Amino acid sequence: MLIARRSLLAASLAAAPFPARAQSYSAGIFTHGVASGDPLADRVMLWTRFAHSGDGRIGWEVSEDEAFARVISRGDAEARFANDFCVKVDALGLAPGRRYFYRFLSASGPSLTGLTRTASQGATESLSFALFSCANMPYGYFHAYGHTARRDDIDLVLHAGDYIYEVQRGSYPNAADAVPGRLVDPVNEAVSLADYYQRYASYHTDPDLLELRRLKPMSMIWDDHEIAENTWREGARSNPSSAHGTFQDRIAAAAKAYCDWMPIRVPPPQGARLYRALDWGDLARIILLDTRFIGRDRQLDYRTSLLPRLAEGGADARALAAEFRAMLDDPARSMMGVAQEAWFAEALAGSKARGQTWQVVTQQVVMGDQIAPTGLSHLLPENANANARQWYGGAERTAALGLPWNLDSWNGYPAARARFLEACAANANNALVLGGDSHNFWANNLGEANRLAAIEFAGGSVTSPGFERVLTRAEPGQRETMLRGANPQLALCDLTHRGYGAFRLTRTECAAEWVAFNDVRSPIAPTPRITRLSSAPSTAAGPGAWSVQA
């Protein structure tokens, strides 16, 4: 089935000769396709997985044509048991702004043929990319991945995290909500290195994900579910005790598995530093930040602090809220850590000095204000469980006290958010902030009305459910209207559909699309609904506010 879907593969296998030198390589199986990522002007990372009885040696080639008659870069690589047989090579000597074919070679035959491209260099007219987040395999099919793989206009794929979910099978989703046949291994929550390896292997049986990786270079950054739910730098909400050691041991395992399986130019160093930047000519700098782990302080939680005290009664609610607000506003509370904050400011300033029009900041969580509107909990069904009633009811009550609902997002770190936006206003030309995590789509204008620091596109989810799963008593568009009314910075939101973002940057415009699917439970992808937005850059006053096209 997979081969039948790949016209490029069929053509390349028919046309490409099998090099004689391949007979000197190991015999084995290319088990999970090929991928490329982190493109620079003269190089790109290539990835495959080659199962062999032990450590094996394979070859790789990059060609200007799919018949591999004009090979311009080649080499050998090792498939090691210590890396779960994942192979990563940095293919050098490429020309900027070019598309290339690539493949791996073994004594048993070649891998699939992949298609990649290098970053532009110098004068650059445009950059087109897609944005993904939150792909929980048992919740549905990866239609967003498949749709993007078929698009010829996408140069690069960015992933803002929750590429996998580490949770125990049957917990999220439960057995009743899981789509038949979309099983993940292992059954238990991923904790050890072997667990994480097995979970990545399980996800990479999906044909749409395999096709996306094969045809588009990818740059990604992790969120919590590549590690553990609601991770921060010293722990997580979910961290089961086990024989596998401390939380830091778990971080080391998660980081190694992530770096082995992802086609990125980052090894798993001490502390799992994954933040980095890529340039796209004189048009844009793509900055990938870790707002999830490396510098994040522990999240505050209304359910264990403010809400129980309000429920007790006898105390002034405004005084309690002010006490909580003082903790929330503590300037020492960090989202990125001192070192990453300094690096971020320098990355923005360096991009501005180069004259790049856009600074594209890919990170994990929503930055715009998120105040719950009055009446939100009325959209809960009569049979809503106690957790849902507590969460949505608590969100309304805290909103009435001037507090945001999602303290795992930037709303839970207001001083750190202020520093972030100050860095954008001072050091960037036009900052476009990308995010994920919330499972819903948000387009925000960040900053003051007379001078935006940035625009935000927090990109929904591939399959993970959003507000529509719980707030089921809403009329069409009611959830979205209520949220926009309570949050003036919010230009557009979608709390109903799954999907992805698509962007085309030029010197005069950021043209964005929210590509939404109304059903991810069916294996047949429905025709997506597309909402278009745009923003105009300036030379000194930051990006223009989002304009939404009907």
PDB file of N, CA and C in Angstrom, residues 122-195:
ATOM      1  N   GLY A 122      21.423  34.796   0.402  1.00  0.00           N
ATOM      2  CA  GLY A 122      21.395  36.089  -0.269  1.00  0.00           C
ATOM      3  C   GLY A 122      19.977  36.548  -0.540  1.00  0.00           C
ATOM      4  N   ALA A 123      19.792  37.267  -1.652  1.00  0.00           N
ATOM      5  CA  ALA A 123      18.489  37.834  -1.990  1.00  0.00           C
ATOM      6  C   ALA A 123      17.449  36.725  -2.135  1.00  0.00           C
ATOM      7  N   THR A 124      16.381  36.803  -1.377  1.00  0.00           N
ATOM      8  CA  THR A 124      15.357  35.751  -1.326  1.00  0.00           C
ATOM      9  C   THR A 124      13.978  36.380  -1.446  1.00  0.00           C
ATOM     10  N   GLU A 125      13.204  35.868  -2.371  1.00  0.00           N
ATOM     11  CA  GLU A 125      11.885  36.441  -2.622  1.00  0.00           C
ATOM     12  C   GLU A 125      10.822  35.923  -1.671  1.00  0.00           C
ATOM     13  N   SER A 126      10.886  34.624  -1.305  1.00  0.00           N
ATOM     14  CA  SER A 126       9.789  34.066  -0.520  1.00  0.00           C
ATOM     15  C   SER A 126      10.246  32.833   0.241  1.00  0.00           C
ATOM     16  N   LEU A 127       9.476  32.486   1.257  1.00  0.00           N
ATOM     17  CA  LEU A 127       9.623  31.256   2.024  1.00  0.00           C
ATOM     18  C   LEU A 127       8.230  30.749   2.340  1.00  0.00           C
ATOM     19  N   SER A 128       7.976  29.488   2.004  1.00  0.00           N
ATOM     20  CA  SER A 128       6.689  28.868   2.315  1.00  0.00           C
ATOM     21  C   SER A 128       6.923  27.703   3.263  1.00  0.00           C
ATOM     22  N   PHE A 129       6.150  27.643   4.332  1.00  0.00           N
ATOM     23  CA  PHE A 129       6.334  26.567   5.301  1.00  0.00           C
ATOM     24  C   PHE A 129       5.008  26.192   5.934  1.00  0.00           C
ATOM     25  N   ALA A 130       4.989  25.011   6.540  1.00  0.00           N
ATOM     26  CA  ALA A 130       3.815  24.513   7.255  1.00  0.00           C
ATOM     27  C   ALA A 130       4.153  24.377   8.731  1.00  0.00           C
ATOM     28  N   LEU A 131       3.133  24.477   9.574  1.00  0.00           N
ATOM     29  CA  LEU A 131       3.291  24.379  11.019  1.00  0.00           C
ATOM     30  C   LEU A 131       2.357  23.318  11.579  1.00  0.00           C
ATOM     31  N   PHE A 132       2.926  22.421  12.411  1.00  0.00           N
ATOM     32  CA  PHE A 132       2.147  21.357  13.036  1.00  0.00           C
ATOM     33  C   PHE A 132       2.390  21.327  14.540  1.00  0.00           C
ATOM     34  N   SER A 133       1.444  20.717  15.251  1.00  0.00           N
ATOM     35  CA  SER A 133       1.629  20.392  16.659  1.00  0.00           C
ATOM     36  C   SER A 133       0.585  19.359  17.056  1.00  0.00           C
ATOM     37  N   CYS A 134       0.868  18.636  18.113  1.00  0.00           N
ATOM     38  CA  CYS A 134      -0.108  17.815  18.827  1.00  0.00           C
ATOM     39  C   CYS A 134      -0.750  16.728  17.945  1.00  0.00           C
ATOM     40  N   ALA A 135       0.029  15.687  17.692  1.00  0.00           N
ATOM     41  CA  ALA A 135      -0.434  14.563  16.870  1.00  0.00           C
ATOM     42  C   ALA A 135      -0.551  13.319  17.745  1.00  0.00           C
ATOM     43  N   ASN A 136      -1.710  13.121  18.334  1.00  0.00           N
ATOM     44  CA  ASN A 136      -1.968  11.952  19.176  1.00  0.00           C
ATOM     45  C   ASN A 136      -2.537  10.854  18.286  1.00  0.00           C
ATOM     46  N   MET A 137      -1.737   9.849  18.008  1.00  0.00           N
ATOM     47  CA  MET A 137      -2.076   8.851  16.987  1.00  0.00           C
ATOM     48  C   MET A 137      -3.398   8.128  17.247  1.00  0.00           C
ATOM     49  N   PRO A 138      -3.712   7.670  18.464  1.00  0.00           N
ATOM     50  CA  PRO A 138      -4.977   6.949  18.654  1.00  0.00           C
ATOM     51  C   PRO A 138      -6.222   7.816  18.503  1.00  0.00           C
ATOM     52  N   TYR A 139      -6.076   9.150  18.529  1.00  0.00           N
ATOM     53  CA  TYR A 139      -7.249  10.012  18.380  1.00  0.00           C
ATOM     54  C   TYR A 139      -7.697  10.165  16.933  1.00  0.00           C
ATOM     55  N   GLY A 140      -6.855   9.783  15.970  1.00  0.00           N
ATOM     56  CA  GLY A 140      -7.312   9.937  14.597  1.00  0.00           C
ATOM     57  C   GLY A 140      -6.198   9.820  13.590  1.00  0.00           C
ATOM     58  N   TYR A 141      -6.565  10.078  12.355  1.00  0.00           N
ATOM     59  CA  TYR A 141      -5.645   9.959  11.220  1.00  0.00           C
ATOM     60  C   TYR A 141      -4.933  11.288  10.984  1.00  0.00           C
ATOM     61  N   PHE A 142      -3.716  11.183  10.485  1.00  0.00           N
ATOM     62  CA  PHE A 142      -2.871  12.357  10.293  1.00  0.00           C
ATOM     63  C   PHE A 142      -3.141  13.004   8.928  1.00  0.00           C
ATOM     64  N   HIS A 143      -4.399  13.443   8.722  1.00  0.00           N
ATOM     65  CA  HIS A 143      -4.756  14.051   7.441  1.00  0.00           C
ATOM     66  C   HIS A 143      -3.942  15.310   7.166  1.00  0.00           C
ATOM     67  N   ALA A 144      -3.623  16.070   8.206  1.00  0.00           N
ATOM     68  CA  ALA A 144      -2.855  17.299   8.015  1.00  0.00           C
ATOM     69  C   ALA A 144      -1.484  16.998   7.424  1.00  0.00           C
ATOM     70  N   TYR A 145      -0.839  15.933   7.898  1.00  0.00           N
ATOM     71  CA  TYR A 145       0.458  15.540   7.349  1.00  0.00           C
ATOM     72  C   TYR A 145       0.333  15.147   5.875  1.00  0.00           C
ATOM     73  N   GLY A 146      -0.655  14.322   5.586  1.00  0.00           N
ATOM     74  CA  GLY A 146      -0.813  13.853   4.215  1.00  0.00           C
ATOM     75  C   GLY A 146      -1.121  14.984   3.251  1.00  0.00           C
ATOM     76  N   HIS A 147      -1.947  15.929   3.682  1.00  0.00           N
ATOM     77  CA  HIS A 147      -2.310  17.061   2.834  1.00  0.00           C
ATOM     78  C   HIS A 147      -1.080  17.897   2.504  1.00  0.00           C
ATOM     79  N   THR A 148      -0.243  18.140   3.498  1.00  0.00           N
ATOM     80  CA  THR A 148       0.969  18.930   3.272  1.00  0.00           C
ATOM     81  C   THR A 148       1.963  18.190   2.383  1.00  0.00           C
ATOM     82  N   ALA A 149       2.089  16.888   2.570  1.00  0.00           N
ATOM     83  CA  ALA A 149       3.025  16.114   1.743  1.00  0.00           C
ATOM     84  C   ALA A 149       2.700  16.249   0.266  1.00  0.00           C
ATOM     85  N   ARG A 150       1.428  16.442  -0.047  1.00  0.00           N
ATOM     86  CA  ARG A 150       1.008  16.544  -1.458  1.00  0.00           C
ATOM     87  C   ARG A 150       1.120  17.966  -2.000  1.00  0.00           C
ATOM     88  N   ARG A 151       1.472  18.925  -1.175  1.00  0.00           N
ATOM     89  CA  ARG A 151       1.572  20.306  -1.632  1.00  0.00           C
ATOM     90  C   ARG A 151       2.965  20.585  -2.191  1.00  0.00           C
ATOM     91  N   ASP A 152       3.013  21.124  -3.390  1.00  0.00           N
ATOM     92  CA  ASP A 152       4.294  21.476  -3.999  1.00  0.00           C
ATOM     93  C   ASP A 152       4.817  22.821  -3.514  1.00  0.00           C
ATOM     94  N   ASP A 153       3.962  23.606  -2.848  1.00  0.00           N
ATOM     95  CA  ASP A 153       4.344  24.968  -2.505  1.00  0.00           C
ATOM     96  C   ASP A 153       4.964  25.099  -1.126  1.00  0.00           C
ATOM     97  N   ILE A 154       5.189  24.001  -0.414  1.00  0.00           N
ATOM     98  CA  ILE A 154       5.748  24.059   0.932  1.00  0.00           C
ATOM     99  C   ILE A 154       7.241  23.748   0.880  1.00  0.00           C
ATOM    100  N   ASP A 155       8.060  24.707   1.284  1.00  0.00           N
ATOM    101  CA  ASP A 155       9.518  24.526   1.285  1.00  0.00           C
ATOM    102  C   ASP A 155      10.008  23.773   2.516  1.00  0.00           C
ATOM    103  N   LEU A 156       9.349  23.979   3.645  1.00  0.00           N
ATOM    104  CA  LEU A 156       9.872  23.540   4.930  1.00  0.00           C
ATOM    105  C   LEU A 156       8.702  23.224   5.851  1.00  0.00           C
ATOM    106  N   VAL A 157       8.888  22.251   6.739  1.00  0.00           N
ATOM    107  CA  VAL A 157       7.900  21.915   7.762  1.00  0.00           C
ATOM    108  C   VAL A 157       8.478  22.251   9.129  1.00  0.00           C
ATOM    109  N   LEU A 158       7.707  22.973   9.933  1.00  0.00           N
ATOM    110  CA  LEU A 158       8.062  23.260  11.322  1.00  0.00           C
ATOM    111  C   LEU A 158       7.102  22.510  12.234  1.00  0.00           C
ATOM    112  N   HIS A 159       7.629  21.928  13.288  1.00  0.00           N
ATOM    113  CA  HIS A 159       6.785  21.196  14.244  1.00  0.00           C
ATOM    114  C   HIS A 159       7.037  21.772  15.633  1.00  0.00           C
ATOM    115  N   ALA A 160       5.954  22.250  16.274  1.00  0.00           N
ATOM    116  CA  ALA A 160       6.068  22.917  17.568  1.00  0.00           C
ATOM    117  C   ALA A 160       5.918  21.970  18.746  1.00  0.00           C
ATOM    118  N   GLY A 161       5.877  20.672  18.500  1.00  0.00           N
ATOM    119  CA  GLY A 161       5.926  19.727  19.603  1.00  0.00           C
ATOM    120  C   GLY A 161       4.695  18.872  19.785  1.00  0.00           C
ATOM    121  N   ASP A 162       4.788  17.948  20.738  1.00  0.00           N
ATOM    122  CA  ASP A 162       3.824  16.855  20.903  1.00  0.00           C
ATOM    123  C   ASP A 162       3.738  16.053  19.606  1.00  0.00           C
ATOM    124  N   TYR A 163       4.914  15.756  19.093  1.00  0.00           N
ATOM    125  CA  TYR A 163       5.072  14.921  17.899  1.00  0.00           C
ATOM    126  C   TYR A 163       4.628  13.497  18.202  1.00  0.00           C
ATOM    127  N   ILE A 164       4.919  13.036  19.406  1.00  0.00           N
ATOM    128  CA  ILE A 164       4.371  11.786  19.937  1.00  0.00           C
ATOM    129  C   ILE A 164       3.691  12.100  21.259  1.00  0.00           C
ATOM    130  N   TYR A 165       2.946  11.128  21.778  1.00  0.00           N
ATOM    131  CA  TYR A 165       2.420  11.192  23.140  1.00  0.00           C
ATOM    132  C   TYR A 165       2.960   9.989  23.894  1.00  0.00           C
ATOM    133  N   GLU A 166       3.520  10.282  25.058  1.00  0.00           N
ATOM    134  CA  GLU A 166       4.199   9.252  25.838  1.00  0.00           C
ATOM    135  C   GLU A 166       3.260   8.463  26.733  1.00  0.00           C
ATOM    136  N   VAL A 167       1.973   8.805  26.749  1.00  0.00           N
ATOM    137  CA  VAL A 167       1.040   8.297  27.751  1.00  0.00           C
ATOM    138  C   VAL A 167       0.764   6.803  27.582  1.00  0.00           C
ATOM    139  N   GLN A 168       0.272   6.208  28.642  1.00  0.00           N
ATOM    140  CA  GLN A 168      -0.098   4.793  28.619  1.00  0.00           C
ATOM    141  C   GLN A 168      -1.229   4.564  27.630  1.00  0.00           C
ATOM    142  N   ARG A 169      -1.139   3.470  26.892  1.00  0.00           N
ATOM    143  CA  ARG A 169      -2.213   3.134  25.951  1.00  0.00           C
ATOM    144  C   ARG A 169      -3.534   2.974  26.715  1.00  0.00           C
ATOM    145  N   GLY A 170      -4.585   3.594  26.199  1.00  0.00           N
ATOM    146  CA  GLY A 170      -5.892   3.505  26.826  1.00  0.00           C
ATOM    147  C   GLY A 170      -6.187   4.575  27.845  1.00  0.00           C
ATOM    148  N   SER A 171      -5.206   5.486  28.091  1.00  0.00           N
ATOM    149  CA  SER A 171      -5.437   6.556  29.061  1.00  0.00           C
ATOM    150  C   SER A 171      -5.857   7.861  28.389  1.00  0.00           C
ATOM    151  N   TYR A 172      -5.220   8.226  27.283  1.00  0.00           N
ATOM    152  CA  TYR A 172      -5.543   9.452  26.558  1.00  0.00           C
ATOM    153  C   TYR A 172      -5.213   9.241  25.087  1.00  0.00           C
ATOM    154  N   PRO A 173      -6.229   8.796  24.292  1.00  0.00           N
ATOM    155  CA  PRO A 173      -7.634   8.616  24.647  1.00  0.00           C
ATOM    156  C   PRO A 173      -7.878   7.314  25.390  1.00  0.00           C
ATOM    157  N   ASN A 174      -9.063   7.254  26.017  1.00  0.00           N
ATOM    158  CA  ASN A 174      -9.450   5.975  26.603  1.00  0.00           C
ATOM    159  C   ASN A 174      -9.880   5.028  25.493  1.00  0.00           C
ATOM    160  N   ALA A 175     -10.126   3.798  25.856  1.00  0.00           N
ATOM    161  CA  ALA A 175     -10.424   2.766  24.846  1.00  0.00           C
ATOM    162  C   ALA A 175     -11.655   3.125  24.024  1.00  0.00           C
ATOM    163  N   ALA A 176     -12.646   3.769  24.654  1.00  0.00           N
ATOM    164  CA  ALA A 176     -13.872   4.104  23.935  1.00  0.00           C
ATOM    165  C   ALA A 176     -13.653   5.201  22.895  1.00  0.00           C
ATOM    166  N   ASP A 177     -12.739   6.127  23.174  1.00  0.00           N
ATOM    167  CA  ASP A 177     -12.499   7.248  22.259  1.00  0.00           C
ATOM    168  C   ASP A 177     -11.433   6.959  21.210  1.00  0.00           C
ATOM    169  N   ALA A 178     -10.651   5.904  21.394  1.00  0.00           N
ATOM    170  CA  ALA A 178      -9.566   5.602  20.457  1.00  0.00           C
ATOM    171  C   ALA A 178     -10.126   5.127  19.121  1.00  0.00           C
ATOM    172  N   VAL A 179      -9.483   5.542  18.035  1.00  0.00           N
ATOM    173  CA  VAL A 179      -9.864   5.097  16.696  1.00  0.00           C
ATOM    174  C   VAL A 179      -9.364   3.674  16.498  1.00  0.00           C
ATOM    175  N   PRO A 180     -10.229   2.753  16.083  1.00  0.00           N
ATOM    176  CA  PRO A 180      -9.804   1.359  15.906  1.00  0.00           C
ATOM    177  C   PRO A 180      -8.584   1.250  14.991  1.00  0.00           C
ATOM    178  N   GLY A 181      -7.637   0.427  15.410  1.00  0.00           N
ATOM    179  CA  GLY A 181      -6.446   0.177  14.615  1.00  0.00           C
ATOM    180  C   GLY A 181      -5.321   1.157  14.820  1.00  0.00           C
ATOM    181  N   ARG A 182      -5.572   2.250  15.534  1.00  0.00           N
ATOM    182  CA  ARG A 182      -4.532   3.267  15.750  1.00  0.00           C
ATOM    183  C   ARG A 182      -3.864   3.021  17.104  1.00  0.00           C
ATOM    184  N   LEU A 183      -3.253   1.875  17.250  1.00  0.00           N
ATOM    185  CA  LEU A 183      -2.631   1.489  18.508  1.00  0.00           C
ATOM    186  C   LEU A 183      -1.182   1.962  18.559  1.00  0.00           C
ATOM    187  N   VAL A 184      -0.719   2.259  19.774  1.00  0.00           N
ATOM    188  CA  VAL A 184       0.675   2.637  19.969  1.00  0.00           C
ATOM    189  C   VAL A 184       1.336   1.653  20.929  1.00  0.00           C
ATOM    190  N   ASP A 185       2.618   1.454  20.736  1.00  0.00           N
ATOM    191  CA  ASP A 185       3.437   0.634  21.623  1.00  0.00           C
ATOM    192  C   ASP A 185       4.509   1.522  22.262  1.00  0.00           C
ATOM    193  N   PRO A 186       4.966   1.160  23.455  1.00  0.00           N
ATOM    194  CA  PRO A 186       4.506   0.057  24.288  1.00  0.00           C
ATOM    195  C   PRO A 186       3.165   0.379  24.943  1.00  0.00           C
ATOM    196  N   VAL A 187       2.572  -0.596  25.618  1.00  0.00           N
ATOM    197  CA  VAL A 187       1.298  -0.374  26.298  1.00  0.00           C
ATOM    198  C   VAL A 187       1.475   0.607  27.453  1.00  0.00           C
ATOM    199  N   ASN A 188       2.572   0.503  28.171  1.00  0.00           N
ATOM    200  CA  ASN A 188       2.820   1.366  29.324  1.00  0.00           C
ATOM    201  C   ASN A 188       3.251   2.756  28.884  1.00  0.00           C
ATOM    202  N   GLU A 189       3.205   3.702  29.813  1.00  0.00           N
ATOM    203  CA  GLU A 189       3.741   5.034  29.577  1.00  0.00           C
ATOM    204  C   GLU A 189       5.233   4.952  29.304  1.00  0.00           C
ATOM    205  N   ALA A 190       5.706   5.716  28.332  1.00  0.00           N
ATOM    206  CA  ALA A 190       7.128   5.708  28.003  1.00  0.00           C
ATOM    207  C   ALA A 190       7.922   6.371  29.124  1.00  0.00           C
ATOM    208  N   VAL A 191       8.874   5.636  29.664  1.00  0.00           N
ATOM    209  CA  VAL A 191       9.717   6.130  30.741  1.00  0.00           C
ATOM    210  C   VAL A 191      11.190   5.874  30.432  1.00  0.00           C
ATOM    211  N   SER A 192      11.487   4.675  29.962  1.00  0.00           N
ATOM    212  CA  SER A 192      12.876   4.302  29.683  1.00  0.00           C
ATOM    213  C   SER A 192      13.233   4.628  28.237  1.00  0.00           C
ATOM    214  N   LEU A 193      14.528   4.539  27.925  1.00  0.00           N
ATOM    215  CA  LEU A 193      14.975   4.762  26.555  1.00  0.00           C
ATOM    216  C   LEU A 193      14.323   3.774  25.606  1.00  0.00           C
ATOM    217  N   ALA A 194      14.241   2.504  26.004  1.00  0.00           N
ATOM    218  CA  ALA A 194      13.599   1.498  25.151  1.00  0.00           C
ATOM    219  C   ALA A 194      12.136   1.834  24.909  1.00  0.00           C
ATOM    220  N   ASP A 195      11.449   2.356  25.933  1.00  0.00           N
ATOM    221  CA  ASP A 195      10.045   2.750  25.772  1.00  0.00           C
ATOM    222  C   ASP A 195       9.898   3.849  24.729  1.00  0.00           C
TER     223      ASP A 195
END
